[in-house]
Coordinates of C-alpha atoms in Angstrom, one line a residue:
M20 CA -141.5 1.8 -134.6
D21 CA -141.0 4.5 -131.9
E22 CA -139.2 7.8 -131.4
Y23 CA -135.8 6.0 -131.2
N24 CA -135.6 4.9 -134.8
C25 CA -134.0 7.5 -136.9
F26 CA -130.6 5.6 -137.2
V27 CA -132.0 2.1 -137.4
D28 CA -132.4 0.0 -140.6
W29 CA -135.4 -2.0 -139.5
D30 CA -135.2 -4.2 -142.6
K31 CA -132.0 -5.7 -141.0
M32 CA -133.5 -6.0 -137.6
D33 CA -135.5 -9.0 -136.3
V34 CA -138.7 -7.1 -135.7
S35 CA -140.5 -10.3 -134.7
A36 CA -138.4 -10.5 -131.6
Q37 CA -139.7 -7.0 -130.5
S38 CA -142.7 -6.7 -128.2
Q39 CA -145.2 -3.9 -128.4
D40 CA -146.4 -4.3 -124.9
T41 CA -146.3 -1.1 -122.9
K42 CA -144.0 -1.7 -119.9
E43 CA -142.4 0.6 -117.5
L44 CA -139.4 0.2 -115.1
T45 CA -140.0 1.7 -111.7
C46 CA -137.7 -0.3 -109.5
T47 CA -134.6 1.3 -108.0
D48 CA -133.3 -1.5 -105.8
F49 CA -129.9 -2.7 -107.2
H50 CA -130.5 -6.4 -106.7
E51 CA -133.9 -6.3 -108.3
L52 CA -132.6 -4.3 -111.2
K53 CA -129.7 -6.8 -111.6
Q54 CA -132.2 -9.7 -111.8
L55 CA -134.4 -7.9 -114.3
A56 CA -131.3 -7.1 -116.5
R57 CA -130.2 -10.7 -116.5
Q58 CA -133.7 -11.9 -117.3
G59 CA -134.0 -9.5 -120.2
Y60 CA -137.0 -7.5 -118.9
W61 CA -136.5 -4.6 -121.3
A62 CA -134.7 -6.6 -124.1
K63 CA -137.7 -7.1 -126.3
N64 CA -139.1 -3.6 -126.2
H65 CA -137.0 -1.1 -128.1
S66 CA -138.6 2.0 -126.5
L67 CA -138.4 0.6 -123.0
R68 CA -134.7 -0.4 -123.5
A69 CA -133.9 3.2 -124.6
K70 CA -135.6 4.7 -121.6
V71 CA -133.8 2.2 -119.2
Y72 CA -130.4 3.0 -120.8
H73 CA -131.1 6.7 -120.4
K74 CA -132.0 6.2 -116.7
L75 CA -129.0 3.9 -116.0
I76 CA -126.5 6.2 -117.8
S77 CA -127.9 9.4 -116.2
N78 CA -127.2 7.8 -112.8
I79 CA -123.5 7.2 -113.5
P80 CA -121.4 9.4 -111.2
C81 CA -119.4 11.7 -113.5
R82 CA -116.8 14.5 -113.4
T83 CA -118.2 17.9 -112.5
V84 CA -117.9 19.1 -116.1
T85 CA -119.0 16.5 -118.5
P86 CA -119.8 17.3 -122.1
D87 CA -123.5 17.2 -122.9
A88 CA -125.8 17.4 -125.9
N89 CA -125.5 21.2 -126.2
V90 CA -121.7 20.9 -126.4
Y91 CA -122.1 18.4 -129.3
R92 CA -124.4 20.8 -131.2
D93 CA -121.8 23.6 -130.7
I94 CA -118.7 21.6 -131.9
V95 CA -119.9 19.2 -134.5
V96 CA -120.2 21.8 -137.3
K97 CA -116.7 23.1 -136.5
I98 CA -115.1 19.6 -136.4
V99 CA -117.0 18.0 -139.3
G100 CA -118.0 20.9 -141.4
K101 CA -119.6 20.0 -144.7
R102 CA -117.3 17.0 -145.3
S103 CA -118.7 13.6 -145.9
S104 CA -118.5 11.6 -142.6
S105 CA -117.2 8.6 -144.5
S106 CA -114.1 10.6 -145.5
L107 CA -113.3 11.7 -142.0
P108 CA -110.1 10.3 -140.6
L109 CA -110.6 8.8 -137.1
P110 CA -108.4 9.3 -134.1
E111 CA -105.6 6.8 -133.5
F112 CA -107.2 5.4 -130.3
V113 CA -109.8 3.5 -132.3
D114 CA -109.4 0.9 -135.1
D115 CA -110.8 2.3 -138.3
S116 CA -111.4 -1.2 -139.6
L117 CA -113.6 -2.2 -136.6
I118 CA -116.5 0.2 -136.9
P119 CA -119.6 -2.1 -136.5
A120 CA -122.7 -1.4 -138.5
Y121 CA -125.1 -3.0 -136.0
C122 CA -128.1 -2.7 -138.4
L123 CA -127.7 1.0 -138.6
N124 CA -128.8 2.9 -141.7
A125 CA -126.4 5.1 -143.7
E126 CA -127.1 8.1 -141.5
G127 CA -126.4 6.0 -138.4
V128 CA -123.1 4.7 -139.8
G129 CA -122.0 8.3 -140.5
A130 CA -123.1 9.4 -137.1
V131 CA -120.7 6.9 -135.4
R132 CA -117.7 8.6 -137.0
K133 CA -118.9 12.1 -136.2
I134 CA -119.5 11.3 -132.6
I135 CA -116.1 9.6 -132.3
L136 CA -114.4 12.8 -133.6
C137 CA -116.3 15.0 -131.2
V138 CA -115.4 12.6 -128.3
A139 CA -111.8 12.9 -129.2
N140 CA -112.1 16.7 -129.1
Q141 CA -113.6 16.7 -125.6
F142 CA -111.5 13.9 -124.1
P143 CA -107.8 14.6 -125.1
D144 CA -106.6 12.2 -122.4
I145 CA -108.0 9.1 -124.2
S146 CA -105.1 7.3 -125.8
F147 CA -106.5 3.8 -126.5
C148 CA -110.2 2.9 -126.6
P149 CA -111.0 0.1 -129.1
A150 CA -114.5 -0.5 -127.6
L151 CA -115.7 3.1 -128.3
P152 CA -117.1 2.6 -131.9
S153 CA -119.2 -0.4 -130.8
V154 CA -120.6 1.5 -127.8
I155 CA -121.6 4.5 -129.9
A156 CA -123.1 2.3 -132.6
L157 CA -125.2 0.4 -130.1
L158 CA -126.4 3.6 -128.2
L159 CA -127.5 5.2 -131.5
H160 CA -130.2 2.6 -131.6
Y161 CA -131.6 4.0 -128.4
S162 CA -131.0 7.7 -129.0
K163 CA -133.3 10.4 -130.5
D164 CA -130.5 12.2 -132.2
E165 CA -126.7 12.3 -132.4
A166 CA -126.4 14.9 -129.6
E167 CA -128.2 12.6 -127.1
C168 CA -126.0 9.7 -128.0
F169 CA -122.9 11.8 -127.6
E170 CA -124.1 12.9 -124.1
Q171 CA -124.6 9.3 -123.0
V172 CA -121.2 8.2 -124.3
C173 CA -119.6 11.1 -122.5
R174 CA -121.2 10.1 -119.2
I175 CA -119.8 6.6 -119.6
L176 CA -116.3 7.9 -120.4
A177 CA -116.4 10.5 -117.6
C178 CA -117.4 8.1 -114.8
N179 CA -115.4 9.0 -111.7
D180 CA -116.5 6.3 -109.4
P181 CA -113.2 4.4 -108.6
S182 CA -115.2 1.2 -107.8
K183 CA -117.2 1.3 -111.2
R184 CA -114.8 0.6 -114.1
L185 CA -116.6 0.9 -117.4
I186 CA -114.5 1.3 -120.6
D187 CA -110.7 1.1 -121.0
Q188 CA -109.4 4.5 -122.3
T189 CA -105.6 3.9 -122.2
F190 CA -103.2 1.4 -123.6
L191 CA -102.1 0.5 -120.1
A192 CA -105.7 -0.2 -118.9
F193 CA -106.4 -2.2 -122.0
E194 CA -103.2 -4.3 -121.9
S195 CA -103.6 -5.0 -118.2
S196 CA -107.2 -6.2 -118.9
C197 CA -105.8 -8.7 -121.4
M198 CA -103.3 -9.9 -118.8
T199 CA -106.1 -10.2 -116.3
F200 CA -108.3 -12.1 -118.8
G201 CA -105.4 -14.5 -119.3
D202 CA -105.2 -15.1 -115.5
L203 CA -109.0 -15.8 -115.5
V204 CA -108.8 -18.2 -118.4
N205 CA -106.0 -20.1 -116.6
K206 CA -108.3 -20.4 -113.6
Y207 CA -111.7 -21.0 -115.1
C208 CA -111.2 -22.4 -118.6
Q209 CA -108.5 -24.9 -118.2
G210 CA -109.8 -27.2 -121.0
A211 CA -109.9 -24.3 -123.4
H212 CA -106.5 -23.1 -122.2
K213 CA -105.0 -26.5 -123.0
L214 CA -106.5 -26.3 -126.5
M215 CA -105.0 -22.9 -127.1
V216 CA -101.6 -24.0 -126.0
A217 CA -101.8 -27.1 -128.2
V218 CA -102.8 -25.3 -131.4
S219 CA -101.3 -21.8 -131.0
E220 CA -97.6 -20.7 -130.8
D221 CA -98.8 -17.5 -129.2
V222 CA -101.6 -18.2 -126.7
L223 CA -101.3 -14.8 -125.0
E224 CA -101.9 -13.1 -128.3
V225 CA -105.1 -15.1 -128.6
Y226 CA -106.3 -13.8 -125.2
S227 CA -105.4 -10.2 -126.1
D228 CA -108.3 -10.5 -128.6
W229 CA -110.9 -10.8 -125.8
Q230 CA -112.4 -7.3 -126.1
R231 CA -112.6 -7.6 -129.9
W232 CA -114.9 -10.7 -129.4
L233 CA -117.3 -8.5 -127.5
F234 CA -116.9 -5.1 -129.2
G235 CA -116.3 -6.1 -132.8
E236 CA -117.4 -9.7 -133.6
L237 CA -120.5 -10.3 -131.4
P238 CA -123.7 -9.7 -133.3
M239 CA -126.0 -6.8 -132.4
A240 CA -128.6 -8.9 -130.5
Y241 CA -125.9 -10.4 -128.3
I242 CA -123.9 -7.3 -127.5
A243 CA -127.2 -5.5 -126.7
R244 CA -128.0 -8.2 -124.1
V245 CA -124.5 -8.0 -122.7
F246 CA -124.9 -4.2 -122.5
D247 CA -128.2 -4.5 -120.6
V248 CA -126.3 -6.2 -117.8
F249 CA -123.1 -4.3 -118.2
L250 CA -124.8 -0.9 -117.4
V251 CA -126.1 -2.4 -114.2
E252 CA -123.2 -4.6 -113.0
G253 CA -120.1 -3.1 -114.7
Y254 CA -116.9 -4.3 -116.2
K255 CA -116.9 -7.8 -114.5
V256 CA -119.8 -8.8 -116.9
L257 CA -117.4 -8.4 -119.9
Y258 CA -115.0 -10.9 -118.4
R259 CA -117.8 -13.3 -117.7
V260 CA -119.2 -13.2 -121.2
A261 CA -115.7 -13.5 -122.8
L262 CA -115.0 -16.6 -120.6
A263 CA -118.3 -18.1 -121.7
L264 CA -117.5 -17.5 -125.4
L265 CA -114.2 -19.3 -124.9
K266 CA -116.0 -22.2 -123.1
F267 CA -118.5 -22.5 -125.9
F268 CA -115.8 -22.3 -128.6
H269 CA -113.9 -25.1 -126.8
K270 CA -117.1 -27.2 -126.5
V271 CA -118.1 -26.8 -130.2
R272 CA -114.7 -27.0 -131.8
A273 CA -112.8 -29.5 -129.5
G274 CA -111.7 -32.4 -131.6
Q275 CA -112.4 -30.7 -134.9
P276 CA -109.8 -29.5 -137.4
M277 CA -109.2 -25.8 -137.4
E278 CA -111.1 -23.9 -140.1
S279 CA -108.1 -21.6 -140.8
D280 CA -104.4 -21.6 -140.0
S281 CA -105.1 -19.2 -137.1
I282 CA -106.9 -20.0 -133.9
Q283 CA -107.5 -16.3 -133.5
Q284 CA -109.4 -16.1 -136.8
D285 CA -111.3 -19.3 -135.8
I286 CA -112.5 -17.8 -132.6
R287 CA -113.5 -14.5 -134.3
A288 CA -115.4 -16.4 -136.9
F289 CA -117.1 -18.5 -134.2
V290 CA -118.2 -15.4 -132.3
R291 CA -119.5 -13.7 -135.5
D292 CA -121.6 -16.8 -136.3
I293 CA -122.5 -17.6 -132.7
A294 CA -126.2 -17.6 -133.5
K295 CA -125.6 -21.0 -135.1
S296 CA -124.6 -22.5 -131.8
V297 CA -125.8 -20.4 -128.8
S298 CA -128.7 -18.0 -128.1
P299 CA -128.1 -14.7 -126.3
E300 CA -129.9 -16.0 -123.2
R301 CA -127.9 -19.2 -123.2
L302 CA -124.6 -17.2 -123.5
L303 CA -125.6 -15.1 -120.5
E304 CA -126.7 -18.1 -118.6
K305 CA -123.3 -19.7 -119.1
A306 CA -121.5 -16.5 -118.2
F307 CA -123.3 -16.1 -114.8
A308 CA -122.9 -19.8 -114.0
I309 CA -119.1 -19.1 -113.7
R310 CA -118.3 -18.6 -110.0
L311 CA -116.0 -15.7 -110.7
F312 CA -113.9 -13.7 -108.3
S313 CA -115.6 -10.8 -106.5
R314 CA -115.5 -7.3 -108.1
K315 CA -113.0 -6.3 -105.4
E316 CA -110.6 -9.2 -106.2
I317 CA -110.8 -8.5 -109.9
Q318 CA -109.8 -4.9 -109.2
L319 CA -106.9 -6.0 -107.1
L320 CA -105.8 -8.4 -109.9
Q321 CA -106.1 -5.6 -112.5
M322 CA -104.0 -3.3 -110.3
A323 CA -101.3 -6.0 -109.9
N324 CA -101.1 -6.4 -113.7
E325 CA -101.1 -2.6 -114.3
K326 CA -98.3 -2.3 -111.8
A327 CA -96.3 -4.9 -113.6
L328 CA -96.7 -3.0 -116.9
Q329 CA -95.8 0.3 -115.3
Q330 CA -92.6 -1.2 -113.8
K331 CA -91.6 -2.1 -117.4
G332 CA -92.3 1.6 -118.4
I333 CA -95.3 0.6 -120.5
T334 CA -97.8 3.4 -120.2
V335 CA -99.4 6.2 -122.2
K336 CA -98.8 9.8 -121.4
Q337 CA -101.4 12.5 -121.6
K338 CA -101.7 14.3 -124.9
S339 CA -101.2 18.1 -124.9
S340 CA -100.3 19.3 -128.3
V341 CA -100.0 18.2 -132.0
I342 CA -96.4 17.2 -131.4
Q343 CA -97.3 15.3 -128.3
N344 CA -100.1 13.6 -130.2
L345 CA -97.5 12.4 -132.7
L346 CA -95.1 11.3 -130.0
N347 CA -97.9 9.4 -128.2
Y348 CA -98.9 7.7 -131.4
F349 CA -95.4 6.5 -132.1
F350 CA -95.1 5.5 -128.4
S351 CA -98.3 3.5 -128.6
V352 CA -97.0 1.7 -131.7
F353 CA -93.8 1.0 -129.9
C354 CA -95.8 -0.4 -127.0
V355 CA -97.8 -2.6 -129.2
V356 CA -94.7 -4.0 -131.0
F357 CA -92.8 -4.3 -127.7
L358 CA -95.6 -6.2 -126.0
R359 CA -96.3 -8.5 -128.9
Q360 CA -92.7 -9.5 -129.0
N361 CA -91.9 -9.5 -125.3
V362 CA -95.2 -10.5 -123.7
H363 CA -96.7 -12.7 -126.3
L364 CA -93.5 -13.9 -128.0
A365 CA -91.1 -13.7 -125.1
V366 CA -89.4 -16.9 -126.2
H367 CA -87.6 -16.0 -129.4
A368 CA -86.6 -18.9 -131.7
E369 CA -83.5 -17.1 -132.9
N370 CA -81.9 -16.4 -129.4
F371 CA -83.3 -19.2 -127.2
K372 CA -81.3 -22.3 -126.8
S373 CA -81.9 -25.0 -124.2
E374 CA -80.5 -28.6 -124.2
I375 CA -83.6 -29.8 -122.5
V376 CA -86.7 -28.1 -124.1
S377 CA -87.6 -26.8 -127.6
V378 CA -88.8 -23.3 -128.3
K379 CA -92.4 -24.6 -128.5
E380 CA -92.1 -26.4 -125.2
M381 CA -90.7 -23.3 -123.5
R382 CA -93.6 -21.2 -124.9
D383 CA -96.0 -23.8 -123.5
I384 CA -94.3 -23.3 -120.1
W385 CA -94.4 -19.5 -120.5
S386 CA -98.2 -19.7 -121.0
W387 CA -98.5 -21.2 -117.5
I388 CA -96.6 -18.5 -115.6
P389 CA -98.3 -15.5 -114.0
E390 CA -99.2 -13.0 -116.7
R391 CA -97.0 -10.2 -115.2
F392 CA -93.8 -12.3 -115.7
A393 CA -94.8 -13.1 -119.3
L394 CA -93.4 -9.6 -120.0
C395 CA -89.9 -11.0 -119.4
Q396 CA -87.6 -13.1 -121.6
P397 CA -85.9 -16.4 -120.4
L398 CA -82.4 -16.0 -119.1
L399 CA -80.2 -19.1 -118.6
L400 CA -78.7 -18.8 -115.1
F401 CA -77.2 -22.3 -114.5
T402 CA -76.7 -25.5 -116.5
T403 CA -74.8 -28.6 -115.4
L404 CA -73.3 -28.9 -118.8
E405 CA -71.4 -25.6 -118.2
H406 CA -71.2 -25.1 -114.5
G407 CA -70.9 -28.7 -113.3
C408 CA -73.0 -30.9 -111.0
S409 CA -72.6 -28.8 -107.8
L410 CA -75.4 -27.7 -105.5
S411 CA -73.3 -24.8 -104.2
R412 CA -72.8 -23.5 -107.8
F413 CA -76.5 -24.0 -108.4
Y414 CA -77.2 -21.6 -105.5
S415 CA -74.5 -19.1 -106.4
H416 CA -75.9 -18.7 -109.9
S417 CA -79.6 -18.8 -108.9
E418 CA -79.6 -16.5 -105.9
G419 CA -80.7 -12.9 -106.5
H420 CA -83.3 -14.1 -109.1
E421 CA -87.0 -14.3 -108.5
P422 CA -88.8 -16.3 -109.8
T423 CA -86.8 -19.1 -111.4
L424 CA -87.6 -22.0 -113.6
L425 CA -86.1 -25.4 -113.0
L426 CA -85.8 -27.9 -115.9
I427 CA -84.6 -31.5 -115.6
K428 CA -83.8 -34.1 -118.3
T429 CA -83.3 -37.6 -117.0
T430 CA -81.0 -40.3 -118.5
A431 CA -84.3 -42.0 -119.6
K432 CA -85.0 -38.8 -121.7
E433 CA -87.9 -37.8 -119.4
V434 CA -88.4 -34.0 -118.9
C435 CA -89.9 -32.4 -115.9
G436 CA -89.4 -29.3 -113.8
A437 CA -90.8 -26.6 -111.5
Y438 CA -91.7 -22.9 -111.5
L439 CA -90.3 -21.5 -108.2
S440 CA -91.7 -18.2 -107.0
T441 CA -89.0 -17.2 -104.4
D442 CA -85.3 -16.4 -104.4
W443 CA -83.2 -19.4 -103.2
S444 CA -81.5 -17.1 -100.7
E445 CA -84.6 -17.4 -98.6
R446 CA -83.4 -20.8 -97.5
R447 CA -81.0 -19.2 -95.1
R448 CA -83.8 -17.8 -93.0
G449 CA -84.2 -21.2 -91.3
G450 CA -80.5 -21.2 -90.3
N451 CA -79.1 -24.6 -90.5
K452 CA -82.5 -26.2 -90.4
L453 CA -84.1 -27.4 -93.6
S454 CA -87.3 -25.3 -93.8
F455 CA -89.8 -24.6 -96.6
F456 CA -90.5 -21.2 -98.1
G457 CA -92.1 -19.9 -101.3
T458 CA -95.6 -19.0 -102.3
G459 CA -98.6 -20.6 -103.9
E460 CA -97.5 -19.4 -107.3
C461 CA -95.1 -22.4 -107.4
F462 CA -96.1 -25.3 -109.6
V463 CA -94.5 -28.5 -111.0
F464 CA -94.8 -30.1 -114.4
R465 CA -93.7 -32.8 -116.8
L466 CA -93.2 -32.4 -120.5
Q467 CA -92.0 -35.9 -121.6
P468 CA -93.5 -38.4 -122.1
E469 CA -96.7 -36.4 -121.7
V470 CA -97.5 -32.8 -120.7
E471 CA -99.1 -32.2 -117.3
R472 CA -98.9 -29.3 -114.9
Y473 CA -99.7 -29.5 -111.1
E474 CA -100.6 -26.3 -109.3
W475 CA -100.9 -25.7 -105.6
V476 CA -103.7 -27.9 -104.4
I477 CA -105.4 -25.0 -102.6
I478 CA -106.1 -23.3 -106.0
K479 CA -108.4 -26.1 -107.1
H480 CA -109.6 -27.1 -103.6
P481 CA -109.9 -23.9 -101.6
E482 CA -111.8 -25.7 -98.9
L483 CA -108.5 -27.2 -97.9
A484 CA -107.2 -23.8 -96.8
S485 CA -106.6 -23.7 -93.1
A486 CA -108.6 -21.2 -91.0
G487 CA -106.4 -18.5 -89.6
S488 CA -103.2 -18.8 -91.7
E489 CA -100.8 -15.9 -91.4
T490 CA -97.8 -15.1 -93.5
E491 CA -94.5 -13.7 -92.5
N492 CA -94.5 -9.9 -92.5
H493 CA -91.6 -8.6 -94.5
A494 CA -91.0 -6.4 -97.5
R495 CA -92.0 -8.9 -100.1
R496 CA -95.2 -10.1 -98.5
V497 CA -98.5 -8.6 -97.4
S498 CA -99.4 -9.5 -93.8
S499 CA -102.8 -11.0 -93.7
T500 CA -105.0 -13.6 -92.0
L501 CA -107.2 -16.0 -93.9
S502 CA -109.6 -16.7 -91.1
S503 CA -112.7 -18.8 -91.4
S504 CA -114.4 -16.1 -89.3
S505 CA -113.5 -13.4 -91.9
V506 CA -116.3 -11.8 -93.9
A507 CA -116.3 -13.6 -97.2
S508 CA -116.4 -10.4 -99.3
D509 CA -113.3 -9.1 -97.5
R510 CA -111.2 -12.2 -98.1
L511 CA -109.0 -12.9 -101.1
S512 CA -109.6 -16.2 -102.7
P513 CA -106.8 -18.7 -102.3
F514 CA -106.1 -18.4 -106.1
L515 CA -105.5 -14.7 -105.9
A516 CA -103.7 -14.9 -102.6
A517 CA -101.3 -17.4 -104.2
R518 CA -100.8 -15.9 -107.6
H519 CA -100.6 -12.2 -106.9
F520 CA -100.5 -11.4 -103.2
N521 CA -98.1 -14.0 -101.8
L522 CA -100.4 -15.2 -99.0
P523 CA -99.7 -19.0 -98.7
S524 CA -101.8 -21.2 -96.3
K525 CA -100.0 -23.4 -93.7
T526 CA -101.9 -26.4 -95.1
A527 CA -100.1 -28.0 -98.0
S528 CA -97.7 -25.0 -98.2
M529 CA -94.5 -26.9 -98.5
F530 CA -93.3 -25.2 -101.7
M531 CA -89.5 -25.3 -101.9
A532 CA -86.7 -26.0 -99.5
G533 CA -82.9 -26.2 -99.9
S534 CA -79.8 -26.9 -97.9
S535 CA -76.2 -28.0 -98.6
E536 CA -77.4 -31.6 -98.8
C537 CA -80.5 -31.4 -101.1
I538 CA -83.2 -29.5 -102.9
I539 CA -86.9 -30.3 -102.3
V540 CA -89.9 -29.0 -104.2
G541 CA -93.3 -29.9 -102.7
G542 CA -93.9 -31.9 -99.6
G543 CA -96.4 -33.7 -97.4
D544 CA -96.6 -37.5 -97.7
G545 CA -93.9 -37.4 -100.3
Q546 CA -91.9 -34.9 -102.4
A547 CA -92.7 -33.7 -105.9
L548 CA -88.9 -33.4 -106.5
Y549 CA -85.9 -34.3 -104.4
L550 CA -82.4 -33.6 -105.8
D551 CA -79.2 -34.7 -104.1
A552 CA -76.1 -32.5 -103.4
D553 CA -74.3 -33.7 -106.5
L554 CA -77.3 -32.9 -108.8
N555 CA -76.8 -36.4 -110.0
H556 CA -79.7 -38.4 -108.6
G557 CA -83.3 -37.5 -107.7
R558 CA -86.6 -39.0 -106.8
T559 CA -90.3 -37.9 -107.4
S560 CA -93.5 -39.0 -105.8
H561 CA -97.0 -37.7 -105.0
C562 CA -97.1 -34.9 -102.5
N563 CA -99.8 -33.0 -100.7
T564 CA -98.7 -29.5 -101.9
F565 CA -99.4 -30.1 -105.6
N566 CA -101.4 -33.4 -105.4
N567 CA -99.2 -34.5 -108.3
Q568 CA -98.4 -37.8 -109.8
P569 CA -94.7 -38.7 -110.1
L570 CA -93.2 -36.4 -112.6
C571 CA -91.0 -39.1 -114.1
S572 CA -89.5 -42.4 -113.0
E573 CA -89.7 -42.4 -109.2
N574 CA -85.9 -42.8 -108.8
F575 CA -84.0 -41.1 -111.6
Q576 CA -80.6 -40.0 -112.7
I577 CA -80.1 -36.5 -114.0
S578 CA -78.7 -36.1 -117.5
I579 CA -79.0 -32.2 -117.7
L580 CA -80.3 -29.6 -115.2
E581 CA -81.0 -26.0 -116.2
V582 CA -82.2 -23.0 -114.2
W583 CA -83.8 -20.1 -116.0
G584 CA -84.4 -16.6 -114.8
F585 CA -86.7 -13.8 -116.1
R586 CA -85.0 -10.9 -117.9
D587 CA -86.7 -7.6 -118.2

């Protein structure tokens, strides 16, 4: 069809969707380019798309020394030699079982493996990059030869603009992106999240698949349209499309029986066969209809999750030798196992025991907590069965732990509780006066007779946030003002302010309070939970902080109360 066709099996391509109209792209204005990308201006012309890709990739700011086509021609013979490309072992940072064909011919499929090996040779600092095979396979469609494709891939990998994130290249970056995606699902796909919790024992494991949906399962025509916009707008597009996929999956499959015994496999199958349900343009339309955080906020969220992983010692060190390569490989395997057990299966059936909730119920609660604390395991701090019904003992066992989880079982067998973001020792800051503290990460919930969670009201209704709210400036908080006169792009959304940067608003910010007489969770025209000094009786009602319904019988007697901490 054109000069960019040596790796394409045109018999597998939908040629009817291609236009032969001669078009050029002359605009350089970002906003105009963004609109053209979203509208698919170059999507139906193979040659034009190739030229646009070259132009966009050549404009990526890169390291001073970035491997180019000449480097590829110099090293490919030394690395590959006369061996068959299909027999070449791939580096550990890619999944050998996930090399997409994308309508490539035999020469193209072999070229993917050769380019991966040459990239590994030139980028020894890459330790985990599952998206790489997909990116190479796609770009081969729009390259005149292997060397040109190699050069384009290298420019994407060598991007040195800190504000322009493109492809994850370390296990730390990849895993933190999974945590960030989980946070975004919790915010923007609550219906789908409820379905995941209901049918999966391991909801966070499901979300860790998000990049595979895009760079593994999504058909060629779809990932090409995603890539059109990705090269213009960056990493945020990937989150948008993955959220849209989850929304469509929920819409199509809600109320239907699972097709397999794994929700992960069902989602993968749905994405592979997405053409039966949604067109590429409809997928993008859905993705851009989501009022997502700003790029700056997503970067802050990603940084917060990376920091949480680093604090647990989960990172990947730079490779420097054959021995170091082996050490890094085993370290990566350890990280995978560690995270799958402690992030995604933090609540172990064999060593978890509560007199109030089951393992499945505790895992449901774990799916609600901020992703960075899903790295921890539950640790029983206090139970009335062992420590007695004493508020002073409640405080003595709970203080020094942040956050904590409060579980209550009533004599009527109702179960409710609260996730509390702040150490109970903070209550002393008000002296003898009962005063509220805590952050917008707090939430309340009930499990029996039905499951319901109530978050801080500002998260769902940011318009209620007061103009000009300032937080206390101390070591655990970031001093900031959420002022109505602030420039919108420079403000954190209330959701991010609450969940990751501890910036509560004065409006509806009565999160938790305690004295020698009582414990209160939530306030304003009522209290979500009020417990007396004997931890014997309590009451619950609607409150402005969480806009909740009563969590159980409005006046109740406590059968068992437990406080759980988070163990590294």
